[in-house]
């Protein structure tokens, strides 16, 4: 069975580097040093870390999803709320303040 990349629940910041290290069978220190090097080389490491933080589920969320349970919202949900948008029951997205009580 193919292993899926997940963020580790015991990481230092968001578990991105620890999850990558686990997935690649490397030491977390090696992955953290590589990420720091990419961050110093034009900021690519920071962008990559942020993208992984938003896109990759935490290992406990991935396990719950595999069992068919619902998961908690991640950073992307907070970003959507901060941007002032909502998703209605039909799946449509609209800016805040434009929906009526009839929705």
Short mmCIF file of N, CA and C in Angstrom, two decimals:
data_model
loop_
_atom_site.label_atom_id
_atom_site.label_comp_id
_atom_site.label_asym_id
_atom_site.label_seq_id
_atom_site.Cartn_x
_atom_site.Cartn_y
_atom_site.Cartn_z
N UNK A 1 0.84 -1.18 0.00
CA UNK A 1 0.00 0.00 0.00
C UNK A 1 0.88 1.24 0.00
N UNK A 2 0.55 2.19 -0.84
CA UNK A 2 1.32 3.42 -0.95
C UNK A 2 1.07 4.32 0.25
N UNK A 3 2.16 4.85 0.81
CA UNK A 3 2.03 5.76 1.96
C UNK A 3 1.63 7.14 1.47
N UNK A 4 0.76 7.78 2.20
CA UNK A 4 0.29 9.11 1.87
C UNK A 4 1.05 10.11 2.72
N UNK A 5 1.41 11.24 2.13
CA UNK A 5 2.10 12.29 2.87
C UNK A 5 1.12 12.96 3.83
N UNK A 6 1.46 12.97 5.11
CA UNK A 6 0.65 13.65 6.12
C UNK A 6 1.56 14.48 7.01
N UNK A 7 0.97 15.50 7.63
CA UNK A 7 1.72 16.28 8.61
C UNK A 7 1.72 15.51 9.92
N UNK A 8 2.84 15.50 10.60
CA UNK A 8 2.95 14.79 11.86
C UNK A 8 2.27 15.59 12.97
N UNK A 9 1.60 14.90 13.85
CA UNK A 9 0.95 15.58 14.97
C UNK A 9 1.93 15.91 16.08
N UNK A 10 3.18 15.48 15.96
CA UNK A 10 4.18 15.80 16.98
C UNK A 10 5.32 16.65 16.41
N UNK A 11 4.99 17.53 15.47
CA UNK A 11 5.99 18.42 14.88
C UNK A 11 6.24 19.64 15.73
N UNK A 12 7.26 20.41 15.37
CA UNK A 12 7.61 21.60 16.14
C UNK A 12 6.63 22.75 15.85
N UNK A 13 6.39 23.07 14.58
CA UNK A 13 5.47 24.16 14.24
C UNK A 13 4.14 23.58 13.76
N UNK A 14 4.13 23.06 12.55
CA UNK A 14 2.89 22.49 12.01
C UNK A 14 3.04 21.02 11.66
N UNK A 15 4.19 20.45 11.87
CA UNK A 15 4.42 19.04 11.59
C UNK A 15 4.76 18.75 10.15
N UNK A 16 4.98 19.80 9.34
CA UNK A 16 5.26 19.60 7.92
C UNK A 16 6.58 18.86 7.72
N UNK A 17 7.65 19.35 8.31
CA UNK A 17 8.97 18.74 8.13
C UNK A 17 9.01 17.34 8.74
N UNK A 18 8.41 17.16 9.90
CA UNK A 18 8.38 15.84 10.53
C UNK A 18 7.59 14.85 9.68
N UNK A 19 6.50 15.30 9.10
CA UNK A 19 5.71 14.44 8.22
C UNK A 19 6.46 14.08 6.94
N UNK A 20 7.15 15.08 6.36
CA UNK A 20 7.95 14.80 5.16
C UNK A 20 9.07 13.82 5.48
N UNK A 21 9.72 14.01 6.62
CA UNK A 21 10.81 13.12 7.02
C UNK A 21 10.31 11.69 7.19
N UNK A 22 9.15 11.56 7.82
CA UNK A 22 8.57 10.23 8.01
C UNK A 22 8.22 9.59 6.67
N UNK A 23 7.66 10.38 5.76
CA UNK A 23 7.27 9.88 4.45
C UNK A 23 8.49 9.48 3.61
N UNK A 24 9.58 10.23 3.73
CA UNK A 24 10.80 9.98 2.94
C UNK A 24 11.80 9.08 3.65
N UNK A 25 11.48 8.64 4.85
CA UNK A 25 12.40 7.83 5.67
C UNK A 25 13.72 8.54 5.92
N UNK A 26 13.63 9.82 6.27
CA UNK A 26 14.80 10.63 6.60
C UNK A 26 14.68 11.13 8.03
N UNK A 27 15.77 11.67 8.53
CA UNK A 27 15.75 12.31 9.83
C UNK A 27 15.02 13.65 9.71
N UNK A 28 14.17 14.00 10.68
CA UNK A 28 13.51 15.31 10.64
C UNK A 28 14.50 16.47 10.58
N UNK A 29 15.68 16.30 11.18
CA UNK A 29 16.67 17.37 11.17
C UNK A 29 17.15 17.64 9.75
N UNK A 30 17.33 16.59 8.95
CA UNK A 30 17.76 16.75 7.56
C UNK A 30 16.71 17.54 6.77
N UNK A 31 15.46 17.20 6.95
CA UNK A 31 14.38 17.90 6.23
C UNK A 31 14.28 19.35 6.70
N UNK A 32 14.41 19.58 8.01
CA UNK A 32 14.35 20.95 8.52
C UNK A 32 15.51 21.80 8.00
N UNK A 33 16.70 21.21 7.94
CA UNK A 33 17.85 21.95 7.38
C UNK A 33 17.65 22.26 5.91
N UNK A 34 17.11 21.31 5.16
CA UNK A 34 16.83 21.55 3.74
C UNK A 34 15.78 22.65 3.58
N UNK A 35 14.76 22.63 4.41
CA UNK A 35 13.72 23.66 4.34
C UNK A 35 14.28 25.03 4.72
N UNK A 36 15.16 25.07 5.72
CA UNK A 36 15.79 26.33 6.11
C UNK A 36 16.68 26.84 4.98
N UNK A 37 17.40 25.94 4.32
CA UNK A 37 18.24 26.35 3.20
C UNK A 37 17.42 26.92 2.06
N UNK A 38 16.29 26.28 1.75
CA UNK A 38 15.41 26.80 0.70
C UNK A 38 14.80 28.15 1.10
N UNK A 39 14.54 28.33 2.39
CA UNK A 39 13.99 29.59 2.86
C UNK A 39 15.00 30.73 2.70
N UNK A 40 16.27 30.43 2.94
CA UNK A 40 17.31 31.44 2.79
C UNK A 40 17.63 31.71 1.32
N UNK A 41 17.32 30.79 0.45
CA UNK A 41 17.59 30.93 -0.98
C UNK A 41 16.37 31.51 -1.69
N UNK A 42 16.01 32.71 -1.36
CA UNK A 42 14.92 33.38 -2.06
C UNK A 42 13.54 33.16 -1.47
N UNK A 43 13.42 32.45 -0.39
CA UNK A 43 12.13 32.28 0.27
C UNK A 43 11.29 31.12 -0.25
N UNK A 44 11.86 30.31 -1.13
CA UNK A 44 11.09 29.18 -1.68
C UNK A 44 10.67 28.21 -0.59
N UNK A 45 11.51 28.03 0.41
CA UNK A 45 11.18 27.11 1.50
C UNK A 45 9.97 27.57 2.28
N UNK A 46 9.85 28.87 2.50
CA UNK A 46 8.69 29.40 3.22
C UNK A 46 7.41 29.19 2.43
N UNK A 47 7.47 29.45 1.12
CA UNK A 47 6.29 29.24 0.28
C UNK A 47 5.91 27.76 0.24
N UNK A 48 6.89 26.89 0.10
CA UNK A 48 6.64 25.45 0.04
C UNK A 48 6.07 24.96 1.37
N UNK A 49 6.64 25.43 2.49
CA UNK A 49 6.16 25.05 3.82
C UNK A 49 4.70 25.48 4.00
N UNK A 50 4.41 26.73 3.64
CA UNK A 50 3.04 27.23 3.77
C UNK A 50 2.06 26.46 2.92
N UNK A 51 2.47 26.13 1.70
CA UNK A 51 1.60 25.37 0.80
C UNK A 51 1.33 23.98 1.39
N UNK A 52 2.38 23.33 1.89
CA UNK A 52 2.20 22.01 2.49
C UNK A 52 1.33 22.09 3.75
N UNK A 53 1.50 23.14 4.54
CA UNK A 53 0.72 23.32 5.76
C UNK A 53 -0.77 23.34 5.44
N UNK A 54 -1.13 24.04 4.37
CA UNK A 54 -2.53 24.17 4.00
C UNK A 54 -3.06 22.92 3.29
N UNK A 55 -2.25 22.32 2.43
CA UNK A 55 -2.73 21.25 1.56
C UNK A 55 -2.63 19.84 2.14
N UNK A 56 -1.67 19.59 3.03
CA UNK A 56 -1.44 18.24 3.53
C UNK A 56 -2.17 18.05 4.87
N UNK A 57 -2.97 16.99 4.99
CA UNK A 57 -3.70 16.79 6.25
C UNK A 57 -2.79 16.31 7.37
N UNK A 58 -3.22 16.57 8.60
CA UNK A 58 -2.53 16.05 9.78
C UNK A 58 -2.78 14.55 9.82
N UNK A 59 -1.83 13.78 10.33
CA UNK A 59 -1.96 12.32 10.33
C UNK A 59 -3.23 11.85 11.01
N UNK A 60 -3.70 12.53 12.04
CA UNK A 60 -4.94 12.12 12.70
C UNK A 60 -6.15 12.40 11.81
N UNK A 61 -6.11 13.48 11.01
CA UNK A 61 -7.20 13.77 10.07
C UNK A 61 -7.23 12.73 8.96
N UNK A 62 -6.06 12.33 8.47
CA UNK A 62 -6.00 11.33 7.41
C UNK A 62 -6.54 9.99 7.90
N UNK A 63 -6.24 9.63 9.14
CA UNK A 63 -6.73 8.37 9.71
C UNK A 63 -8.25 8.43 9.87
N UNK A 64 -8.76 9.56 10.32
CA UNK A 64 -10.20 9.71 10.49
C UNK A 64 -10.91 9.66 9.13
N UNK A 65 -10.31 10.26 8.11
CA UNK A 65 -10.91 10.26 6.78
C UNK A 65 -10.93 8.85 6.21
N UNK A 66 -9.88 8.09 6.47
CA UNK A 66 -9.82 6.71 6.00
C UNK A 66 -10.90 5.86 6.65
N UNK A 67 -11.28 6.22 7.87
CA UNK A 67 -12.34 5.49 8.58
C UNK A 67 -13.72 6.02 8.24
N UNK A 68 -13.79 7.11 7.46
CA UNK A 68 -15.06 7.66 7.04
C UNK A 68 -15.62 8.70 7.99
N UNK A 69 -14.86 9.11 8.99
CA UNK A 69 -15.33 10.12 9.94
C UNK A 69 -15.10 11.50 9.36
N UNK A 70 -15.81 12.49 9.88
CA UNK A 70 -15.57 13.86 9.45
C UNK A 70 -14.35 14.40 10.16
N UNK A 71 -13.66 15.33 9.52
CA UNK A 71 -12.45 15.90 10.10
C UNK A 71 -12.70 17.34 10.48
N UNK A 72 -11.78 17.87 11.29
CA UNK A 72 -11.87 19.26 11.68
C UNK A 72 -11.31 20.13 10.58
N UNK A 73 -11.68 21.39 10.58
CA UNK A 73 -11.21 22.32 9.56
C UNK A 73 -9.75 22.66 9.81
N UNK A 74 -9.00 22.85 8.73
CA UNK A 74 -7.59 23.21 8.82
C UNK A 74 -7.38 24.69 8.57
N UNK A 75 -6.15 25.09 8.32
CA UNK A 75 -5.84 26.50 8.09
C UNK A 75 -6.58 27.09 6.90
N UNK A 76 -6.90 26.29 5.90
CA UNK A 76 -7.60 26.82 4.72
C UNK A 76 -8.98 27.34 5.08
N UNK A 77 -9.66 26.70 6.01
CA UNK A 77 -10.99 27.15 6.42
C UNK A 77 -10.90 28.50 7.12
N UNK A 78 -9.87 28.69 7.92
CA UNK A 78 -9.67 29.97 8.58
C UNK A 78 -9.37 31.07 7.58
N UNK A 79 -8.60 30.74 6.56
CA UNK A 79 -8.27 31.72 5.53
C UNK A 79 -9.52 32.12 4.76
N UNK A 80 -10.41 31.17 4.52
CA UNK A 80 -11.66 31.47 3.82
C UNK A 80 -12.53 32.38 4.68
N UNK A 81 -12.60 32.09 5.97
CA UNK A 81 -13.40 32.94 6.86
C UNK A 81 -12.80 34.33 6.97
N UNK A 82 -11.48 34.41 7.01
CA UNK A 82 -10.82 35.70 7.11
C UNK A 82 -11.03 36.52 5.85
N UNK A 83 -11.15 35.84 4.71
CA UNK A 83 -11.35 36.54 3.44
C UNK A 83 -12.79 37.03 3.30
N UNK A 84 -13.65 36.61 4.22
CA UNK A 84 -15.03 37.09 4.21
C UNK A 84 -15.91 36.36 3.22
N UNK A 85 -15.73 35.06 3.07
CA UNK A 85 -16.59 34.28 2.19
C UNK A 85 -17.27 33.18 2.97
N UNK A 86 -18.31 32.63 2.40
CA UNK A 86 -18.97 31.51 3.03
C UNK A 86 -19.40 30.53 1.94
N UNK A 87 -19.63 29.30 2.33
CA UNK A 87 -20.13 28.29 1.41
C UNK A 87 -21.52 27.91 1.89
N UNK A 88 -22.51 28.07 1.01
CA UNK A 88 -23.87 27.74 1.43
C UNK A 88 -24.12 26.24 1.27
N UNK A 89 -25.31 25.80 1.63
CA UNK A 89 -25.63 24.37 1.64
C UNK A 89 -25.53 23.73 0.25
N UNK A 90 -25.74 24.50 -0.80
CA UNK A 90 -25.67 23.93 -2.15
C UNK A 90 -24.24 23.90 -2.68
N UNK A 91 -23.28 24.40 -1.89
CA UNK A 91 -21.88 24.38 -2.31
C UNK A 91 -21.45 25.66 -2.99
N UNK A 92 -22.35 26.62 -3.14
CA UNK A 92 -22.00 27.89 -3.77
C UNK A 92 -21.20 28.76 -2.83
N UNK A 93 -20.33 29.58 -3.37
CA UNK A 93 -19.48 30.46 -2.57
C UNK A 93 -19.85 31.89 -2.88
N UNK A 94 -19.99 32.71 -1.83
CA UNK A 94 -20.33 34.12 -2.02
C UNK A 94 -19.61 34.95 -0.97
N UNK A 95 -19.36 36.22 -1.29
CA UNK A 95 -18.74 37.09 -0.27
C UNK A 95 -19.68 37.29 0.90
N UNK A 96 -19.11 37.55 2.07
CA UNK A 96 -19.92 37.78 3.26
C UNK A 96 -20.83 38.99 3.05
N UNK A 97 -21.98 38.94 3.65
CA UNK A 97 -22.91 40.06 3.60
C UNK A 97 -23.81 40.04 2.38
N UNK A 98 -23.57 39.14 1.41
CA UNK A 98 -24.41 39.11 0.22
C UNK A 98 -25.48 38.05 0.30
N UNK A 99 -25.42 37.18 1.33
CA UNK A 99 -26.43 36.15 1.43
C UNK A 99 -27.61 36.65 2.25
N UNK A 100 -28.76 36.11 1.97
CA UNK A 100 -29.95 36.48 2.73
C UNK A 100 -30.31 35.36 3.68
N UNK A 101 -31.23 35.63 4.57
CA UNK A 101 -31.67 34.63 5.53
C UNK A 101 -32.39 33.48 4.83
N UNK A 102 -32.89 33.70 3.60
CA UNK A 102 -33.59 32.66 2.86
C UNK A 102 -32.63 31.60 2.35
N UNK A 103 -31.32 31.92 2.28
CA UNK A 103 -30.33 30.95 1.78
C UNK A 103 -30.28 29.83 2.70
#
